[in-house]
Amino acid sequence: MISTSAPIRERAEGLASALPGLLAAANQLAASVQTGEHGRRRSGVGDEFWQYRQAVAGDSLRDIDWRRSARSDVHFIRQKEWQAMQTVTLWADTSQSMRFSSSPQHATKAFRAQLLTLAIAVLLHRGGEKTALLGDPTPASASRGALTHLAQELEKMADDVEFGAPMRSTLPKNTQVVLISDFLGDTKALRELLNSAQGQGVRGAIVQVLDPQEIAFPFEGRNVFESPTGAIRHETLKARGLKARYHDRLAERQAVLRDLARSSGWQFTVNQSDSAPLPALLWLYSALSVGR
């Protein structure tokens, strides 16, 4: 289980003690978001009135609201809400690379990924939508118990590989996908998943979580750099001289991720693990809404 930092634990205080710590923190984070009654709903087949719009060429006469149209010089269509329950499939990377934190003052990248994953699930459940973990045999659900299961699975996940990769999986119909990782390893598995998703008409959002040290590269003088498992080790006496090349490589990786997302109709963003999580959650919620 990945432990939480003190600030995360403090944010969870006052919540129901029966909830797992991660779920408590996610509930508190999600409570900061006001989604409104309509949330991510859109026009379509349903029973509840949503809005009027002006009729255009191709509209059926039977869809015109004649009572509303009688009060104007144009015809109006009475639209209903699209209320089919949707599924959002979630993946949070918990590889060794994600367990890194450059300071005890903020949580690991893995915890940020888990927190965002569970918080978006809370918001989706609030809107009556189902969630599932990528590769989890447990069926997608919108129940309260599903959130507890999701929290428990996230808290106990710990992948021993250096860099995580989303598994290629059969995605359900009418789903969207959320992938959260540092995406510093091989992108082959990501490419395969996106290609498969695009073929199924599935869209989603990619969040790259990075530690502030990985973004700033604040090193000078003698430093020893090691891969997460220690398999690769590089010592230098002039770390500052590596800064420009490092930033170039990081920019190249982010350009690859951005292009992969754009070509598949997905959304992409970068989140710094020591920043406030709310803006990232709002971005993620908005990205999923756009995907509808």
Tab-separated table of C-alpha atoms in Angstrom:
chain	number	residue	atom	x	y	z
A	1	MET	CA	0.000	0.000	0.000
A	2	ILE	CA	1.268	3.453	-0.852
A	3	SER	CA	1.279	5.648	2.221
A	4	THR	CA	-0.159	9.141	2.217
A	5	SER	CA	1.764	12.254	3.189
A	6	ALA	CA	0.786	14.244	6.274
A	7	PRO	CA	-1.070	16.977	4.308
A	8	ILE	CA	-3.169	14.326	2.564
A	9	ARG	CA	-4.054	12.716	5.882
A	10	GLU	CA	-5.001	16.090	7.335
A	11	ARG	CA	-7.394	16.738	4.461
A	12	ALA	CA	-9.120	13.443	5.197
A	13	GLU	CA	-9.751	14.267	8.874
A	14	GLY	CA	-13.365	14.720	9.836
A	15	LEU	CA	-14.654	12.297	7.209
A	16	ALA	CA	-16.297	8.977	7.996
A	17	SER	CA	-13.789	6.729	9.701
A	18	ALA	CA	-15.138	3.681	7.852
A	19	LEU	CA	-13.885	5.014	4.538
A	20	PRO	CA	-10.409	4.084	3.337
A	21	GLY	CA	-7.991	7.024	3.647
A	22	LEU	CA	-7.680	7.408	-0.106
A	23	LEU	CA	-11.448	7.431	-0.594
A	24	ALA	CA	-11.851	10.005	2.159
A	25	ALA	CA	-9.314	12.305	0.507
A	26	ALA	CA	-10.936	11.781	-2.890
A	27	ASN	CA	-14.392	12.557	-1.498
A	28	GLN	CA	-13.115	15.747	0.052
A	29	LEU	CA	-11.443	16.769	-3.205
A	30	ALA	CA	-14.535	15.963	-5.275
A	31	ALA	CA	-16.711	17.925	-2.855
A	32	SER	CA	-14.910	21.078	-4.048
A	33	VAL	CA	-16.420	20.644	-7.515
A	34	GLN	CA	-19.909	21.927	-8.236
A	35	THR	CA	-21.114	19.984	-11.268
A	36	GLY	CA	-24.720	21.098	-11.305
A	37	GLU	CA	-27.752	18.923	-11.984
A	38	HIS	CA	-27.003	18.303	-15.635
A	39	GLY	CA	-23.330	17.455	-15.210
A	40	ARG	CA	-22.101	15.718	-18.342
A	41	ARG	CA	-25.510	15.038	-19.879
A	42	ARG	CA	-26.268	15.910	-23.488
A	43	SER	CA	-29.135	15.891	-25.952
A	44	GLY	CA	-30.548	12.538	-26.977
A	45	VAL	CA	-33.114	9.886	-26.127
A	46	GLY	CA	-34.634	10.379	-22.694
A	47	ASP	CA	-37.742	11.394	-20.796
A	48	GLU	CA	-36.805	14.719	-19.192
A	49	PHE	CA	-36.985	18.088	-20.945
A	50	TRP	CA	-33.570	19.664	-21.499
A	51	GLN	CA	-33.880	22.750	-23.719
A	52	TYR	CA	-35.490	24.334	-26.768
A	53	ARG	CA	-33.571	24.974	-29.963
A	54	GLN	CA	-34.587	26.496	-33.270
A	55	ALA	CA	-35.650	24.009	-35.921
A	56	VAL	CA	-33.314	23.575	-38.879
A	57	ALA	CA	-33.598	21.892	-42.278
A	58	GLY	CA	-33.908	18.139	-41.831
A	59	ASP	CA	-35.832	18.245	-38.536
A	60	SER	CA	-39.024	16.203	-38.413
A	61	LEU	CA	-42.348	18.018	-38.087
A	62	ARG	CA	-43.304	15.702	-35.231
A	63	ASP	CA	-40.360	17.015	-33.158
A	64	ILE	CA	-41.574	20.622	-33.304
A	65	ASP	CA	-43.116	22.013	-30.144
A	66	TRP	CA	-46.069	23.886	-31.670
A	67	ARG	CA	-47.125	25.535	-28.408
A	68	ARG	CA	-43.668	27.078	-27.887
A	69	SER	CA	-43.368	27.934	-31.593
A	70	ALA	CA	-46.719	29.777	-31.559
A	71	ARG	CA	-45.150	32.438	-29.342
A	72	SER	CA	-42.455	33.227	-31.902
A	73	ASP	CA	-41.833	33.701	-35.597
A	74	VAL	CA	-39.676	30.548	-35.771
A	75	HIS	CA	-40.228	26.887	-35.002
A	76	PHE	CA	-38.672	25.307	-31.909
A	77	ILE	CA	-37.595	21.728	-31.216
A	78	ARG	CA	-38.129	20.392	-27.699
A	79	GLN	CA	-34.961	18.467	-26.819
A	80	LYS	CA	-34.772	15.784	-24.153
A	81	GLU	CA	-31.798	14.796	-22.073
A	82	TRP	CA	-29.584	11.923	-23.048
A	83	GLN	CA	-29.703	9.706	-19.961
A	84	ALA	CA	-28.029	6.446	-20.961
A	85	MET	CA	-25.629	5.416	-18.220
A	86	GLN	CA	-22.033	5.576	-19.397
A	87	THR	CA	-18.853	3.858	-18.254
A	88	VAL	CA	-15.463	5.467	-17.679
A	89	THR	CA	-12.510	3.080	-17.513
A	90	LEU	CA	-9.667	4.239	-15.254
A	91	TRP	CA	-5.964	3.442	-14.987
A	92	ALA	CA	-3.490	4.785	-12.425
A	93	ASP	CA	0.168	3.827	-12.820
A	94	THR	CA	1.747	2.413	-9.638
A	95	SER	CA	5.106	1.316	-11.067
A	96	GLN	CA	8.375	1.978	-9.256
A	97	SER	CA	8.898	5.199	-11.184
A	98	MET	CA	5.611	6.518	-9.823
A	99	ARG	CA	6.653	5.918	-6.205
A	100	PHE	CA	9.138	8.773	-6.418
A	101	SER	CA	8.816	11.979	-4.402
A	102	SER	CA	11.645	14.491	-4.187
A	103	SER	CA	10.444	15.816	-0.836
A	104	PRO	CA	8.685	14.422	2.240
A	105	GLN	CA	6.512	17.531	2.061
A	106	HIS	CA	4.453	16.202	-0.823
A	107	ALA	CA	3.052	12.850	-1.874
A	108	THR	CA	4.439	10.475	-4.459
A	109	LYS	CA	3.406	10.615	-8.088
A	110	ALA	CA	1.529	7.364	-7.529
A	111	PHE	CA	-0.579	8.843	-4.760
A	112	ARG	CA	-1.449	11.853	-6.917
A	113	ALA	CA	-2.491	9.484	-9.710
A	114	GLN	CA	-4.597	7.427	-7.309
A	115	LEU	CA	-6.183	10.515	-5.757
A	116	LEU	CA	-7.204	11.975	-9.137
A	117	THR	CA	-8.465	8.592	-10.322
A	118	LEU	CA	-10.701	8.086	-7.323
A	119	ALA	CA	-11.855	11.722	-7.186
A	120	ILE	CA	-13.015	11.655	-10.811
A	121	ALA	CA	-14.798	8.383	-10.041
A	122	VAL	CA	-16.628	10.114	-7.172
A	123	LEU	CA	-17.760	12.883	-9.535
A	124	LEU	CA	-18.859	10.419	-12.185
A	125	HIS	CA	-20.838	8.375	-9.686
A	126	ARG	CA	-22.463	11.570	-8.484
A	127	GLY	CA	-23.767	11.995	-12.037
A	128	GLY	CA	-25.023	8.405	-12.185
A	129	GLU	CA	-22.229	7.034	-14.364
A	130	LYS	CA	-20.329	3.792	-13.944
A	131	THR	CA	-16.587	3.345	-13.476
A	132	ALA	CA	-14.197	0.437	-13.757
A	133	LEU	CA	-10.457	-0.117	-13.479
A	134	LEU	CA	-8.625	-1.043	-16.658
A	135	GLY	CA	-8.053	-4.809	-16.586
A	136	ASP	CA	-10.159	-5.382	-13.454
A	137	PRO	CA	-12.586	-8.308	-13.958
A	138	THR	CA	-15.081	-6.658	-11.595
A	139	PRO	CA	-17.954	-5.262	-13.709
A	140	ALA	CA	-18.346	-1.503	-14.012
A	141	SER	CA	-20.784	-0.070	-11.498
A	142	ALA	CA	-22.158	3.209	-10.171
A	143	SER	CA	-22.870	1.890	-6.680
A	144	ARG	CA	-21.374	3.176	-3.451
A	145	GLY	CA	-19.724	-0.188	-2.986
A	146	ALA	CA	-17.993	0.264	-6.339
A	147	LEU	CA	-16.152	3.321	-5.001
A	148	THR	CA	-14.996	1.397	-1.952
A	149	HIS	CA	-13.798	-1.444	-4.180
A	150	LEU	CA	-12.017	1.028	-6.432
A	151	ALA	CA	-10.279	2.657	-3.460
A	152	GLN	CA	-9.196	-0.687	-2.051
A	153	GLU	CA	-7.814	-1.835	-5.404
A	154	LEU	CA	-5.933	1.430	-5.913
A	155	GLU	CA	-4.444	1.408	-2.413
A	156	LYS	CA	-3.084	-2.115	-2.713
A	157	MET	CA	-1.743	-1.775	-6.248
A	158	ALA	CA	2.060	-1.756	-6.505
A	159	ASP	CA	3.669	-2.740	-9.789
A	160	ASP	CA	7.312	-3.847	-9.490
A	161	VAL	CA	8.258	-2.878	-13.053
A	162	GLU	CA	10.357	0.260	-13.526
A	163	PHE	CA	7.856	2.071	-15.727
A	164	GLY	CA	4.169	1.291	-15.988
A	165	ALA	CA	2.157	0.821	-19.170
A	166	PRO	CA	-1.598	0.489	-19.661
A	167	MET	CA	-2.588	-2.996	-20.725
A	168	ARG	CA	-4.424	-3.437	-23.976
A	169	SER	CA	-7.903	-4.460	-22.960
A	170	THR	CA	-11.300	-4.936	-24.545
A	171	LEU	CA	-13.180	-1.764	-23.763
A	172	PRO	CA	-16.948	-1.725	-23.219
A	173	LYS	CA	-19.245	0.185	-25.547
A	174	ASN	CA	-20.095	3.785	-24.652
A	175	THR	CA	-16.982	4.178	-22.544
A	176	GLN	CA	-14.296	6.776	-22.070
A	177	VAL	CA	-10.835	6.125	-20.666
A	178	VAL	CA	-8.623	7.979	-18.186
A	179	LEU	CA	-4.906	7.153	-18.090
A	180	ILE	CA	-2.688	8.692	-15.385
A	181	SER	CA	1.067	8.039	-15.286
A	182	ASP	CA	4.416	9.777	-15.659
A	183	PHE	CA	4.687	8.127	-19.100
A	184	LEU	CA	8.477	8.121	-18.902
A	185	GLY	CA	8.867	4.547	-20.154
A	186	ASP	CA	8.279	2.925	-23.519
A	187	THR	CA	5.186	4.306	-25.268
A	188	LYS	CA	4.474	1.141	-27.309
A	189	ALA	CA	1.683	-0.118	-25.040
A	190	LEU	CA	0.103	3.342	-24.946
A	191	ARG	CA	0.157	3.547	-28.733
A	192	GLU	CA	-1.472	0.134	-29.036
A	193	LEU	CA	-4.205	1.014	-26.556
A	194	LEU	CA	-4.950	4.322	-28.281
A	195	ASN	CA	-5.044	2.664	-31.700
A	196	SER	CA	-7.447	0.046	-30.387
A	197	ALA	CA	-9.586	2.677	-28.668
A	198	GLN	CA	-9.708	4.828	-31.784
A	199	GLY	CA	-10.899	1.852	-33.799
A	200	GLN	CA	-13.747	1.417	-31.320
A	201	GLY	CA	-14.628	5.108	-31.287
A	202	VAL	CA	-13.459	5.379	-27.670
A	203	ARG	CA	-12.063	8.680	-26.433
A	204	GLY	CA	-10.462	9.737	-23.191
A	205	ALA	CA	-7.908	11.784	-21.302
A	206	ILE	CA	-4.202	11.382	-20.540
A	207	VAL	CA	-2.651	12.988	-17.451
A	208	GLN	CA	1.125	12.984	-17.123
A	209	VAL	CA	2.059	13.359	-13.445
A	210	LEU	CA	5.593	14.595	-12.785
A	211	ASP	CA	7.489	15.455	-9.620
A	212	PRO	CA	8.605	19.111	-9.430
A	213	GLN	CA	12.210	17.956	-9.507
A	214	GLU	CA	11.554	16.121	-12.762
A	215	ILE	CA	10.198	19.315	-14.270
A	216	ALA	CA	12.787	21.806	-12.985
A	217	PHE	CA	15.919	19.609	-12.986
A	218	PRO	CA	17.524	21.739	-10.208
A	219	PHE	CA	20.798	19.780	-10.045
A	220	GLU	CA	24.296	21.233	-10.024
A	221	GLY	CA	27.780	19.841	-9.511
A	222	ARG	CA	28.315	16.187	-8.676
A	223	ASN	CA	25.204	13.999	-8.810
A	224	VAL	CA	24.388	10.339	-9.270
A	225	PHE	CA	21.262	9.546	-11.266
A	226	GLU	CA	19.662	6.110	-11.052
A	227	SER	CA	16.685	4.461	-12.692
A	228	PRO	CA	13.843	3.402	-10.342
A	229	THR	CA	15.269	-0.101	-9.848
A	230	GLY	CA	18.913	0.983	-9.930
A	231	ALA	CA	19.530	-0.938	-13.145
A	232	ILE	CA	20.852	2.217	-14.825
A	233	ARG	CA	23.266	4.521	-13.021
A	234	HIS	CA	24.940	7.691	-14.259
A	235	GLU	CA	27.379	9.835	-12.305
A	236	THR	CA	28.349	13.342	-13.373
A	237	LEU	CA	30.436	16.150	-11.947
A	238	LYS	CA	28.588	18.777	-13.964
A	239	ALA	CA	24.873	18.116	-13.570
A	240	ARG	CA	24.035	21.656	-14.594
A	241	GLY	CA	25.411	20.946	-18.055
A	242	LEU	CA	22.755	18.251	-18.524
A	243	LYS	CA	19.832	20.560	-17.836
A	244	ALA	CA	19.248	21.817	-21.395
A	245	ARG	CA	19.447	18.310	-22.876
A	246	TYR	CA	17.146	16.958	-20.196
A	247	HIS	CA	14.526	19.625	-20.869
A	248	ASP	CA	14.779	18.933	-24.601
A	249	ARG	CA	14.160	15.224	-24.012
A	250	LEU	CA	11.242	15.956	-21.686
A	251	ALA	CA	9.715	18.334	-24.243
A	252	GLU	CA	10.105	15.672	-26.926
A	253	ARG	CA	8.311	13.095	-24.781
A	254	GLN	CA	5.467	15.484	-24.019
A	255	ALA	CA	5.155	16.345	-27.717
A	256	VAL	CA	4.825	12.618	-28.476
A	257	LEU	CA	2.127	12.207	-25.836
A	258	ARG	CA	0.292	15.306	-27.041
A	259	ASP	CA	0.396	14.139	-30.660
A	260	LEU	CA	-0.794	10.637	-29.726
A	261	ALA	CA	-3.715	12.119	-27.823
A	262	ARG	CA	-4.631	14.589	-30.558
A	263	SER	CA	-4.527	12.008	-33.337
A	264	SER	CA	-6.860	9.748	-31.344
A	265	GLY	CA	-9.299	12.500	-30.376
A	266	TRP	CA	-8.142	12.430	-26.756
A	267	GLN	CA	-7.118	15.213	-24.346
A	268	PHE	CA	-3.664	15.584	-22.731
A	269	THR	CA	-2.298	17.582	-19.807
A	270	VAL	CA	0.640	17.641	-17.386
A	271	ASN	CA	0.169	17.766	-13.618
A	272	GLN	CA	2.902	18.563	-11.067
A	273	SER	CA	2.599	16.272	-8.062
A	274	ASP	CA	3.135	19.005	-5.449
A	275	SER	CA	0.517	21.356	-6.931
A	276	ALA	CA	-3.068	21.646	-5.721
A	277	PRO	CA	-5.014	18.685	-7.153
A	278	LEU	CA	-8.288	20.564	-7.742
A	279	PRO	CA	-7.309	22.255	-11.062
A	280	ALA	CA	-6.242	18.869	-12.458
A	281	LEU	CA	-9.536	17.310	-11.358
A	282	LEU	CA	-11.518	20.139	-12.974
A	283	TRP	CA	-9.515	19.736	-16.187
A	284	LEU	CA	-10.144	16.002	-16.176
A	285	TYR	CA	-13.870	16.403	-15.613
A	286	SER	CA	-14.062	18.960	-18.409
A	287	ALA	CA	-12.017	16.750	-20.763
A	288	LEU	CA	-14.432	13.882	-20.267
A	289	SER	CA	-17.385	16.207	-20.866
A	290	VAL	CA	-15.853	17.365	-24.153
A	291	GLY	CA	-15.445	13.743	-25.166
A	292	ARG	CA	-19.208	13.229	-25.040
